[in-house]
PDB file of C-alpha atoms and ligand atoms in Angstrom:
ATOM      1  CA  GLY B1357      60.838 157.163  52.604  1.00 70.00           C
ATOM      2  CA  ALA B1358      63.573 154.597  52.427  1.00 70.00           C
ATOM      3  CA  ARG B1359      65.240 155.930  55.598  1.00 73.00           C
ATOM      4  CA  GLU B1360      62.053 155.467  57.691  1.00 74.00           C
ATOM      5  CA  SER B1361      61.346 152.015  56.392  1.00 75.00           C
ATOM      6  CA  GLY B1362      65.013 151.101  56.992  1.00 75.00           C
ATOM      7  CA  PHE B1363      64.666 152.356  60.538  1.00 75.00           C
ATOM      8  CA  LEU B1364      61.405 150.428  61.077  1.00 73.00           C
ATOM      9  CA  MET B1365      63.029 147.317  59.695  1.00 72.00           C
ATOM     10  CA  SER B1366      65.831 147.555  62.243  1.00 79.00           C
ATOM     11  CA  VAL B1367      63.342 148.171  65.054  1.00 78.00           C
ATOM     12  CA  ALA B1368      61.340 145.146  63.941  1.00 80.00           C
ATOM     13  CA  GLU B1369      64.513 143.034  63.782  1.00 82.00           C
ATOM     14  CA  TRP B1370      65.596 144.274  67.157  1.00 80.00           C
ATOM     15  CA  LEU B1371      62.189 143.471  68.644  1.00 79.00           C
ATOM     16  CA  ALA B1372      62.259 140.038  67.106  1.00 82.00           C
ATOM     17  CA  ILE B1373      65.667 139.372  68.600  1.00 83.00           C
ATOM     18  CA  ALA B1374      64.598 140.690  72.002  1.00 82.00           C
ATOM     19  CA  MET B1375      61.498 138.460  71.940  1.00 82.00           C
ATOM     20  CA  GLU B1376      63.539 135.497  70.856  1.00 84.00           C
ATOM     21  CA  ASN B1377      66.023 136.186  73.669  1.00 84.00           C
ATOM     22  CA  GLY B1378      63.195 136.367  76.167  1.00 86.00           C
ATOM     23  CA  ARG B1379      61.801 133.089  74.968  1.00 85.00           C
ATOM     24  CA  LEU B1380      65.237 131.458  75.075  1.00 85.00           C
ATOM     25  CA  PHE B1381      65.785 132.832  78.540  1.00 85.00           C
ATOM     26  CA  GLN B1382      62.483 131.363  79.726  1.00 88.00           C
ATOM     27  CA  GLU B1383      63.264 128.075  78.061  1.00 87.00           C
ATOM     28  CA  THR B1384      66.713 127.939  79.671  1.00 89.00           C
ATOM     29  CA  TYR B1385      65.187 128.735  83.023  1.00 89.00           C
ATOM     30  CA  ARG B1386      62.610 125.960  82.622  1.00 89.00           C
ATOM     31  CA  LEU B1387      65.278 123.434  81.558  1.00 88.00           C
ATOM     32  CA  ASN B1388      67.431 124.460  84.494  1.00 89.00           C
ATOM     33  CA  GLU B1389      64.581 123.891  86.930  1.00 90.00           C
ATOM     34  CA  GLU B1390      63.839 120.526  85.383  1.00 89.00           C
ATOM     35  CA  LEU B1391      67.503 119.550  85.573  1.00 88.00           C
ATOM     36  CA  LYS B1392      67.567 120.539  89.239  1.00 90.00           C
ATOM     37  CA  ARG B1393      64.534 118.381  89.926  1.00 90.00           C
ATOM     38  CA  LEU B1394      66.005 115.414  87.999  1.00 88.00           C
ATOM     39  CA  ASN B1395      69.263 115.789  89.899  1.00 86.00           C
ATOM     40  CA  GLN B1396      67.409 115.706  93.200  1.00 87.00           C
ATOM     41  CA  ASP B1397      65.534 112.570  92.090  1.00 86.00           C
ATOM     42  CA  LEU B1398      68.789 110.960  91.018  1.00 83.00           C
ATOM     43  CA  GLU B1399      70.466 111.779  94.299  1.00 82.00           C
ATOM     44  CA  LYS B1400      67.572 110.195  96.122  1.00 82.00           C
ATOM     45  CA  VAL B1401      67.729 107.057  93.983  1.00 81.00           C
ATOM     46  CA  THR B1402      71.497 106.780  94.534  1.00 78.00           C
ATOM     47  CA  GLN B1403      71.035 107.246  98.237  1.00 78.00           C
ATOM     48  CA  ASN B1404      68.282 104.624  98.363  1.00 81.00           C
ATOM     49  CA  LYS B1405      70.422 102.243  96.342  1.00 80.00           C
ATOM     50  CA  SER B1406      73.399 102.719  98.635  1.00 78.00           C
ATOM     51  CA  GLN B1407      71.211 102.255 101.690  1.00 80.00           C
ATOM     52  CA  PHE B1408      69.680  99.126 100.181  1.00 83.00           C
ATOM     53  CA  PHE B1409      73.108  97.615  99.477  1.00 80.00           C
ATOM     54  CA  ALA B1410      74.361  98.574 102.914  1.00 80.00           C
ATOM     55  CA  ARG B1411      71.343  96.858 104.545  1.00 83.00           C
ATOM     56  CA  LEU B1412      71.569  93.804 102.312  1.00 84.00           C
ATOM     57  CA  SER B1413      75.279  93.218 102.825  1.00 84.00           C
ATOM     58  CA  HIS B1414      74.988  93.899 106.515  1.00 84.00           C
ATOM     59  CA  GLU B1415      72.150  91.364 106.794  1.00 86.00           C
ATOM     60  CA  MET B1416      74.153  88.805 104.816  1.00 87.00           C
ATOM     61  CA  ARG B1417      77.020  88.879 107.277  1.00 87.00           C
ATOM     62  CA  THR B1418      75.156  87.368 110.200  1.00 88.00           C
ATOM     63  CA  PRO B1419      74.012  84.101 108.548  1.00 89.00           C
ATOM     64  CA  LEU B1420      77.415  83.738 106.916  1.00 90.00           C
ATOM     65  CA  SER B1421      79.190  84.093 110.235  1.00 90.00           C
ATOM     66  CA  VAL B1422      76.858  81.448 111.696  1.00 91.00           C
ATOM     67  CA  ILE B1423      77.599  79.056 108.806  1.00 92.00           C
ATOM     68  CA  ILE B1424      81.345  79.564 109.197  1.00 91.00           C
ATOM     69  CA  GLY B1425      81.075  79.003 112.948  1.00 91.00           C
ATOM     70  CA  PHE B1426      79.163  75.727 112.534  1.00 92.00           C
ATOM     71  CA  ILE B1427      81.658  74.480 109.951  1.00 92.00           C
ATOM     72  CA  ASP B1428      84.422  75.115 112.504  1.00 91.00           C
ATOM     73  CA  PHE B1429      82.499  73.055 115.079  1.00 91.00           C
ATOM     74  CA  LEU B1430      81.861  70.232 112.586  1.00 92.00           C
ATOM     75  CA  ASN B1431      85.514  70.247 111.577  1.00 90.00           C
ATOM     76  CA  ALA B1432      86.641  70.095 115.188  1.00 90.00           C
ATOM     77  CA  GLY B1433      84.487  66.978 115.707  1.00 90.00           C
ATOM     78  CA  VAL B1434      82.153  68.682 118.168  1.00 90.00           C
ATOM     79  CA  PHE B1435      79.136  66.927 116.552  1.00 89.00           C
ATOM     80  CA  GLY B1436      80.854  63.562 116.110  1.00 91.00           C
ATOM     81  CA  SER B1437      83.811  62.343 114.142  1.00 92.00           C
ATOM     82  CA  VAL B1438      84.184  63.345 110.488  1.00 91.00           C
ATOM     83  CA  THR B1439      85.898  61.369 107.750  1.00 93.00           C
ATOM     84  CA  GLU B1440      88.767  62.787 105.695  1.00 93.00           C
ATOM     85  CA  GLN B1441      86.434  63.136 102.696  1.00 94.00           C
ATOM     86  CA  GLN B1442      83.875  65.040 104.756  1.00 93.00           C
ATOM     87  CA  LYS B1443      86.671  67.246 106.090  1.00 92.00           C
ATOM     88  CA  SER B1444      87.810  68.149 102.609  1.00 92.00           C
ATOM     89  CA  ILE B1445      84.233  69.081 101.642  1.00 93.00           C
ATOM     90  CA  LEU B1446      83.826  71.112 104.823  1.00 93.00           C
ATOM     91  CA  ASN B1447      87.022  72.988 103.962  1.00 90.00           C
ATOM     92  CA  LYS B1448      85.652  73.834 100.544  1.00 91.00           C
ATOM     93  CA  ILE B1449      82.417  75.128 102.084  1.00 92.00           C
ATOM     94  CA  GLN B1450      84.505  77.095 104.554  1.00 90.00           C
ATOM     95  CA  ILE B1451      86.579  78.777 101.816  1.00 88.00           C
ATOM     96  CA  GLN B1452      83.500  79.670  99.740  1.00 89.00           C
ATOM     97  CA  SER B1453      81.724  81.080 102.791  1.00 91.00           C
ATOM     98  CA  GLN B1454      84.762  83.209 103.656  1.00 88.00           C
ATOM     99  CA  THR B1455      84.736  84.517 100.083  1.00 86.00           C
ATOM    100  CA  LEU B1456      81.044  85.420 100.392  1.00 89.00           C
ATOM    101  CA  LEU B1457      81.740  87.160 103.671  1.00 89.00           C
ATOM    102  CA  LYS B1458      84.552  89.177 102.095  1.00 86.00           C
ATOM    103  CA  MET B1459      82.208  90.171  99.244  1.00 86.00           C
ATOM    104  CA  ALA B1460      79.499  91.235 101.700  1.00 88.00           C
ATOM    105  CA  ASN B1461      82.072  93.319 103.594  1.00 87.00           C
ATOM    106  CA  ASP B1462      83.355  94.916 100.381  1.00 86.00           C
ATOM    107  CA  VAL B1463      79.831  95.816  99.226  1.00 86.00           C
ATOM    108  CA  LEU B1464      79.049  97.223 102.665  1.00 86.00           C
ATOM    109  CA  ASN B1465      82.206  99.363 102.659  1.00 85.00           C
ATOM    110  CA  LEU B1466      81.577 100.625  99.156  1.00 85.00           C
ATOM    111  CA  SER B1467      77.971 101.609  99.866  1.00 84.00           C
ATOM    112  CA  ARG B1468      79.144 103.391 103.003  1.00 83.00           C
ATOM    113  CA  ILE B1469      81.679 105.301 100.929  1.00 83.00           C
ATOM    114  CA  GLU B1470      79.045 106.169  98.307  1.00 79.00           C
ATOM    115  CA  ALA B1471      76.598 107.322 100.941  1.00 77.00           C
ATOM    116  CA  GLY B1472      79.353 109.549 102.345  1.00 77.00           C
ATOM    117  CA  ALA B1473      78.950 107.647 105.609  1.00 74.00           C
ATOM    118  CA  ILE B1474      82.608 106.873 106.084  1.00 80.00           C
ATOM    119  CA  TYR B1475      84.809 108.939 108.306  1.00 83.00           C
ATOM    120  CA  VAL B1476      88.502 109.146 109.008  1.00 90.00           C
ATOM    121  CA  GLU B1477      89.816 108.726 112.528  1.00 93.00           C
ATOM    122  CA  VAL B1478      93.047 110.632 112.637  1.00 95.00           C
ATOM    123  CA  SER B1479      95.810 109.989 115.153  1.00 96.00           C
ATOM    124  CA  THR B1480      99.593 110.299 115.263  1.00 97.00           C
ATOM    125  CA  PHE B1481     101.415 106.978 115.336  1.00 96.00           C
ATOM    126  CA  PRO B1482     104.673 105.226 114.418  1.00 96.00           C
ATOM    127  CA  LEU B1483     104.425 102.731 111.552  1.00 96.00           C
ATOM    128  CA  ASP B1484     105.813  99.783 113.596  1.00 94.00           C
ATOM    129  CA  THR B1485     102.462  98.413 114.767  1.00 93.00           C
ATOM    130  CA  ILE B1486     100.937  98.412 111.299  1.00 96.00           C
ATOM    131  CA  ILE B1487     104.071  96.818 109.848  1.00 97.00           C
ATOM    132  CA  ALA B1488     104.080  94.081 112.515  1.00 96.00           C
ATOM    133  CA  SER B1489     100.423  93.277 111.862  1.00 95.00           C
ATOM    134  CA  LEU B1490     100.974  93.185 108.087  1.00 96.00           C
ATOM    135  CA  GLN B1491     103.990  90.925 108.590  1.00 97.00           C
ATOM    136  CA  GLY B1492     101.641  88.512 110.348  1.00 95.00           C
ATOM    137  CA  LEU B1493      99.460  88.593 107.236  1.00 95.00           C
ATOM    138  CA  THR B1494     102.376  87.997 104.828  1.00 96.00           C
ATOM    139  CA  GLU B1495     103.645  85.072 106.955  1.00 94.00           C
ATOM    140  CA  ASP B1496     100.191  83.531 106.721  1.00 91.00           C
ATOM    141  CA  LEU B1497      99.928  84.041 102.962  1.00 93.00           C
ATOM    142  CA  GLN B1498     103.504  82.868 102.442  1.00 93.00           C
ATOM    143  CA  ARG B1499     102.841  79.566 104.168  1.00 90.00           C
ATOM    144  CA  LYS B1500      99.976  78.886 101.758  1.00 86.00           C
ATOM    145  CA  SER B1501     101.746  80.048  98.626  1.00 91.00           C
ATOM    146  CA  LYS B1502     105.481  79.338  98.998  1.00 86.00           C
ATOM    147  CA  LEU B1503     106.344  82.754  97.554  1.00 95.00           C
ATOM    148  CA  ARG B1504     109.357  84.659  98.877  1.00 95.00           C
ATOM    149  CA  VAL B1505     108.492  87.700 100.932  1.00 97.00           C
ATOM    150  CA  VAL B1506     110.862  90.631 101.258  1.00 97.00           C
ATOM    151  CA  TRP B1507     110.289  93.558 103.608  1.00 97.00           C
ATOM    152  CA  ASP B1508     112.348  96.592 102.722  1.00 97.00           C
ATOM    153  CA  VAL B1509     111.583  99.188 105.382  1.00 97.00           C
ATOM    154  CA  GLU B1510     113.675 102.347 105.582  1.00 97.00           C
ATOM    155  CA  PRO B1511     114.922 103.063 109.114  1.00 94.00           C
ATOM    156  CA  ASP B1512     113.813 106.186 110.993  1.00 92.00           C
ATOM    157  CA  LEU B1513     110.484 106.618 109.233  1.00 96.00           C
ATOM    158  CA  PRO B1514     108.552 109.590 110.610  1.00 96.00           C
ATOM    159  CA  HIS B1515     105.340 109.248 112.595  1.00 97.00           C
ATOM    160  CA  LEU B1516     102.233 109.734 110.475  1.00 97.00           C
ATOM    161  CA  THR B1517      99.152 111.732 111.385  1.00 97.00           C
ATOM    162  CA  THR B1518      96.374 110.002 109.491  1.00 97.00           C
ATOM    163  CA  ASP B1519      93.870 107.142 109.864  1.00 96.00           C
ATOM    164  CA  PRO B1520      95.875 104.017 110.857  1.00 96.00           C
ATOM    165  CA  GLY B1521      92.925 101.647 110.312  1.00 94.00           C
ATOM    166  CA  ARG B1522      92.324 102.794 106.730  1.00 94.00           C
ATOM    167  CA  LEU B1523      96.051 102.728 105.974  1.00 97.00           C
ATOM    168  CA  GLU B1524      96.264  99.134 107.162  1.00 96.00           C
ATOM    169  CA  GLU B1525      93.220  98.139 105.085  1.00 94.00           C
ATOM    170  CA  ILE B1526      94.757  99.732 101.972  1.00 96.00           C
ATOM    171  CA  LEU B1527      98.009  97.803 102.378  1.00 97.00           C
ATOM    172  CA  GLN B1528      96.197  94.564 103.313  1.00 96.00           C
ATOM    173  CA  ASN B1529      94.227  94.676 100.075  1.00 94.00           C
ATOM    174  CA  LEU B1530      97.322  95.343  97.954  1.00 97.00           C
ATOM    175  CA  ILE B1531      99.276  92.554  99.672  1.00 97.00           C
ATOM    176  CA  VAL B1532      96.452  90.018  99.340  1.00 94.00           C
ATOM    177  CA  ASN B1533      96.181  90.883  95.628  1.00 95.00           C
ATOM    178  CA  ALA B1534      99.953  90.535  95.139  1.00 97.00           C
ATOM    179  CA  PHE B1535      99.739  86.956  96.476  1.00 96.00           C
ATOM    180  CA  LYS B1536      96.492  86.196  94.655  1.00 94.00           C
ATOM    181  CA  TYR B1537      97.882  87.105  91.236  1.00 95.00           C
ATOM    182  CA  THR B1538     101.397  85.661  91.640  1.00 96.00           C
ATOM    183  CA  SER B1539     102.178  81.985  91.240  1.00 95.00           C
ATOM    184  CA  GLU B1540     105.940  82.102  91.602  1.00 95.00           C
ATOM    185  CA  GLY B1541     108.699  84.475  92.611  1.00 96.00           C
ATOM    186  CA  GLU B1542     108.317  87.035  95.329  1.00 97.00           C
ATOM    187  CA  VAL B1543     106.235  89.718  96.953  1.00 98.00           C
ATOM    188  CA  ARG B1544     108.233  92.730  98.095  1.00 98.00           C
ATOM    189  CA  ILE B1545     106.967  95.474 100.359  1.00 98.00           C
ATOM    190  CA  ARG B1546     108.979  98.685 100.462  1.00 98.00           C
ATOM    191  CA  ILE B1547     108.385 101.664 102.688  1.00 98.00           C
ATOM    192  CA  GLY B1548     110.367 104.830 102.177  1.00 97.00           C
ATOM    193  CA  ASN B1549     110.483 108.391 103.449  1.00 97.00           C
ATOM    194  CA  ARG B1550     109.956 111.225 100.928  1.00 97.00           C
ATOM    195  CA  PRO B1551     110.870 114.381 102.879  1.00 96.00           C
ATOM    196  CA  GLN B1552     110.789 116.642  99.785  1.00 96.00           C
ATOM    197  CA  SER B1553     107.067 116.036  99.432  1.00 96.00           C
ATOM    198  CA  GLN B1554     106.485 115.506 103.183  1.00 97.00           C
ATOM    199  CA  SER B1555     105.151 112.047 102.525  1.00 97.00           C
ATOM    200  CA  VAL B1556     105.779 108.330 102.952  1.00 98.00           C
ATOM    201  CA  GLU B1557     105.724 105.927 100.039  1.00 98.00           C
ATOM    202  CA  PHE B1558     104.452 102.339 100.298  1.00 98.00           C
ATOM    203  CA  LEU B1559     105.238  99.948  97.461  1.00 98.00           C
ATOM    204  CA  VAL B1560     103.787  96.472  96.992  1.00 98.00           C
ATOM    205  CA  GLU B1561     105.635  94.637  94.228  1.00 98.00           C
ATOM    206  CA  ASP B1562     105.030  91.189  92.826  1.00 98.00           C
ATOM    207  CA  THR B1563     106.422  88.940  90.101  1.00 97.00           C
ATOM    208  CA  GLY B1564     102.975  87.730  89.061  1.00 96.00           C
ATOM    209  CA  ARG B1565     100.865  87.700  85.922  1.00 96.00           C
ATOM    210  CA  GLY B1566     100.842  91.491  85.538  1.00 96.00           C
ATOM    211  CA  ILE B1567      98.133  93.669  83.979  1.00 95.00           C
ATOM    212  CA  ALA B1568      97.822  94.545  80.287  1.00 94.00           C
ATOM    213  CA  PRO B1569      98.255  98.304  79.603  1.00 93.00           C
ATOM    214  CA  GLU B1570      94.688  98.615  78.259  1.00 92.00           C
ATOM    215  CA  ASN B1571      93.321  97.150  81.492  1.00 91.00           C
ATOM    216  CA  ILE B1572      95.264  99.329  83.903  1.00 92.00           C
ATOM    217  CA  PRO B1573      92.799 102.270  83.772  1.00 88.00           C
ATOM    218  CA  LYS B1574      89.899  99.887  84.479  1.00 89.00           C
ATOM    219  CA  ILE B1575      91.101  97.985  87.529  1.00 91.00           C
ATOM    220  CA  PHE B1576      89.951 100.677  89.961  1.00 88.00           C
ATOM    221  CA  ASP B1577      86.374 100.619  88.583  1.00 81.00           C
ATOM    222  CA  GLY B1578      83.800  98.836  90.692  1.00 69.00           C
ATOM    223  CA  PHE B1579      83.185  95.194  89.764  1.00 62.00           C
ATOM    224  CA  HIS B1580      85.936  95.147  87.143  1.00 56.00           C
ATOM    225  CA  GLN B1581      87.899  91.931  86.939  1.00 59.00           C
ATOM    226  CA  VAL B1582      90.423  91.473  84.180  1.00 57.00           C
ATOM    227  CA  ALA B1583      90.133  87.708  84.335  1.00 57.00           C
ATOM    228  CA  PRO B1584      88.476  85.910  87.203  1.00 52.00           C
ATOM    229  CA  THR B1585      90.908  83.868  89.288  1.00 51.00           C
ATOM    230  CA  ALA B1586      90.726  80.107  89.612  1.00 45.00           C
ATOM    231  CA  THR B1587      89.925  80.451  93.304  1.00 48.00           C
ATOM    232  CA  GLY B1588      87.103  82.829  92.422  1.00 49.00           C
ATOM    233  CA  GLN B1589      87.931  85.132  95.310  1.00 55.00           C
ATOM    234  CA  GLY B1590      86.602  88.651  95.304  1.00 58.00           C
ATOM    235  CA  VAL B1591      84.171  90.515  93.123  1.00 65.00           C
ATOM    236  CA  GLY B1592      86.537  93.168  91.840  1.00 74.00           C
ATOM    237  CA  LEU B1593      85.771  95.681  94.573  1.00 84.00           C
ATOM    238  CA  GLY B1594      89.076  95.563  96.450  1.00 89.00           C
ATOM    239  CA  LEU B1595      90.919  98.168  94.394  1.00 93.00           C
ATOM    240  CA  THR B1596      87.827 100.387  94.131  1.00 91.00           C
ATOM    241  CA  ILE B1597      87.773 100.571  97.917  1.00 91.00           C
ATOM    242  CA  VAL B1598      91.549 101.032  98.094  1.00 94.00           C
ATOM    243  CA  LYS B1599      91.357 104.005  95.718  1.00 94.00           C
ATOM    244  CA  LYS B1600      88.513 105.643  97.685  1.00 92.00           C
ATOM    245  CA  TYR B1601      90.423 105.190 100.953  1.00 94.00           C
ATOM    246  CA  VAL B1602      93.605 106.646  99.447  1.00 96.00           C
ATOM    247  CA  GLU B1603      91.568 109.667  98.282  1.00 94.00           C
ATOM    248  CA  LEU B1604      90.032 109.949 101.737  1.00 93.00           C
ATOM    249  CA  LEU B1605      93.561 110.147 103.181  1.00 96.00           C
ATOM    250  CA  LYS B1606      94.561 112.757 100.527  1.00 96.00           C
ATOM    251  CA  GLY B1607      97.140 110.384  99.097  1.00 97.00           C
ATOM    252  CA  GLU B1608      97.889 109.028  95.657  1.00 97.00           C
ATOM    253  CA  ILE B1609      97.990 105.564  94.146  1.00 97.00           C
ATOM    254  CA  ARG B1610      99.903 104.499  91.049  1.00 96.00           C
ATOM    255  CA  VAL B1611     100.309 101.213  89.210  1.00 97.00           C
ATOM    256  CA  GLN B1612     103.167 100.008  87.099  1.00 97.00           C
ATOM    257  CA  SER B1613     102.788  96.637  85.498  1.00 97.00           C
ATOM    258  CA  GLU B1614     104.063  94.433  82.747  1.00 95.00           C
ATOM    259  CA  LEU B1615     102.106  91.450  81.473  1.00 95.00           C
ATOM    260  CA  GLY B1616     103.727  88.221  82.638  1.00 94.00           C
ATOM    261  CA  LYS B1617     106.406  90.059  84.625  1.00 96.00           C
ATOM    262  CA  GLY B1618     104.651  91.555  87.629  1.00 97.00           C
ATOM    263  CA  SER B1619     103.068  94.653  89.102  1.00 98.00           C
ATOM    264  CA  THR B1620     103.973  97.443  91.491  1.00 98.00           C
ATOM    265  CA  PHE B1621     101.318  99.391  93.363  1.00 98.00           C
ATOM    266  CA  THR B1622     102.614 102.612  94.945  1.00 98.00           C
ATOM    267  CA  VAL B1623     100.697 104.526  97.593  1.00 98.00           C
ATOM    268  CA  THR B1624     101.947 107.937  98.692  1.00 98.00           C
ATOM    269  CA  LEU B1625     100.521 109.434 101.870  1.00 98.00           C
ATOM    270  CA  PRO B1626     101.225 112.870 103.360  1.00 98.00           C
ATOM    271  CA  TYR B1627     102.853 112.911 106.839  1.00 97.00           C
ATOM    272  CA  VAL B1628      99.870 114.857 108.101  1.00 97.00           C
ATOM    273  CA  LEU B1629      96.288 114.534 106.930  1.00 96.00           C
ATOM    274  CA  GLN B1630      94.756 118.012 107.110  1.00 89.00           C
ATOM    275  CA  THR B1631      91.103 117.758 108.096  1.00 79.00           C
TER     276      THR B1631
HETATM  277  P1  LIG J1245      89.475  91.228  92.771  1.00 63.72           P
HETATM  278  O1  LIG J1245      90.873  90.910  93.201  1.00 63.72           O
HETATM  279  O2  LIG J1245      88.440  90.873  93.753  1.00 63.72           O
HETATM  280  O3  LIG J1245      89.155  90.771  91.384  1.00 63.72           O
HETATM  281  P2  LIG J1245      90.361  93.997  92.825  1.00 63.72           P
HETATM  282  O4  LIG J1245      89.560  95.246  92.742  1.00 63.72           O
HETATM  283  O5  LIG J1245      91.230  93.818  94.017  1.00 63.72           O
HETATM  284  O6  LIG J1245      89.331  92.807  92.683  1.00 63.72           O
HETATM  285  O7  LIG J1245      91.257  93.915  91.514  1.00 63.72           O
HETATM  286  C1  LIG J1245      90.698  94.198  90.241  1.00 63.72           C
HETATM  287  C2  LIG J1245      91.472  93.482  89.165  1.00 63.72           C
HETATM  288  O8  LIG J1245      92.783  94.036  89.054  1.00 63.72           O
HETATM  289  C3  LIG J1245      91.686  92.007  89.447  1.00 63.72           C
HETATM  290  O9  LIG J1245      90.612  91.241  89.009  1.00 63.72           O
HETATM  291  C4  LIG J1245      92.980  91.707  88.698  1.00 63.72           C
HETATM  292  O10 LIG J1245      92.697  91.384  87.364  1.00 63.72           O
HETATM  293  C5  LIG J1245      93.733  93.030  88.723  1.00 63.72           C
HETATM  294  N1  LIG J1245      94.810  93.022  89.751  1.00 63.72           N
HETATM  295  C6  LIG J1245      94.778  93.572  90.983  1.00 63.72           C
HETATM  296  N2  LIG J1245      95.947  93.405  91.631  1.00 63.72           N
HETATM  297  C7  LIG J1245      96.762  92.729  90.793  1.00 63.72           C
HETATM  298  C8  LIG J1245      98.114  92.247  90.867  1.00 63.72           C
HETATM  299  N3  LIG J1245      98.874  92.436  91.961  1.00 63.72           N
HETATM  300  N4  LIG J1245      98.606  91.589  89.780  1.00 63.72           N
HETATM  301  C9  LIG J1245      97.854  91.401  88.683  1.00 63.72           C
HETATM  302  N5  LIG J1245      96.579  91.821  88.548  1.00 63.72           N
HETATM  303  C10 LIG J1245      96.026  92.485  89.580  1.00 63.72           C
END
């Protein structure tokens, strides 16, 4: 009767659903396996790519260092006297070679980071040594640029337990950028204690060309340059490396900038890097 056929209908529907579920389950399983395999392939490709870039940039450094060395000798008159015109050309070659060397170093560092082959070397240290070495850098840059430099360092800063080498590289990059993108005014470096959050804050401020709001999220992406500089220095990797290093040290980086007015980069690092 109607009851039986109703019952059979539901059984048939139920069976159909069960079969469909089984098929879907198998399909999902197959897709999952394929995804796993593709992921493994991708990882391998990424690893190979990183290794390739690491090799390439490493290999580029040796000839570049040789070229820079020979230019120094030529400039110093070791191979005979050079005219003023030749000197000016040699200086240009020197600057371009230094730029290439910096690029090779940046690419090498980035591929090391990507390959996970970069480690932190933690120690406990006062900030004085790093500050003194960075002051040497700002004096150098100041002489070339005629910008004012202001150091605003809070007294009695605590010792930090983190990687001093990486910290110095982070600040070096931010300071070099501040000079690179500022044609007049000043570069100010502020260091302050933030006991509430058990951290130290480093600010690098400039009165340079600034960054448009729509470009701010992009400046930390690899190879992103808002507008290439006249000197053509860098390939847009500096801030990418800075951001990775800050992450490595469990810190934070922020940017505040106004077009035509200047920029402030703020790095916050915990007193103690827990490893
Ligand atoms: P590079 O300086 O080699 O181009 P970076 O990764 O250091 O690469 O910087 C990326 C971009 O961010 C720069 O091209 C520049 O447009 C912008 N930028 C970085 N620092 C500053 C700054 N202090 N003032 C203005 N723009 C900046």
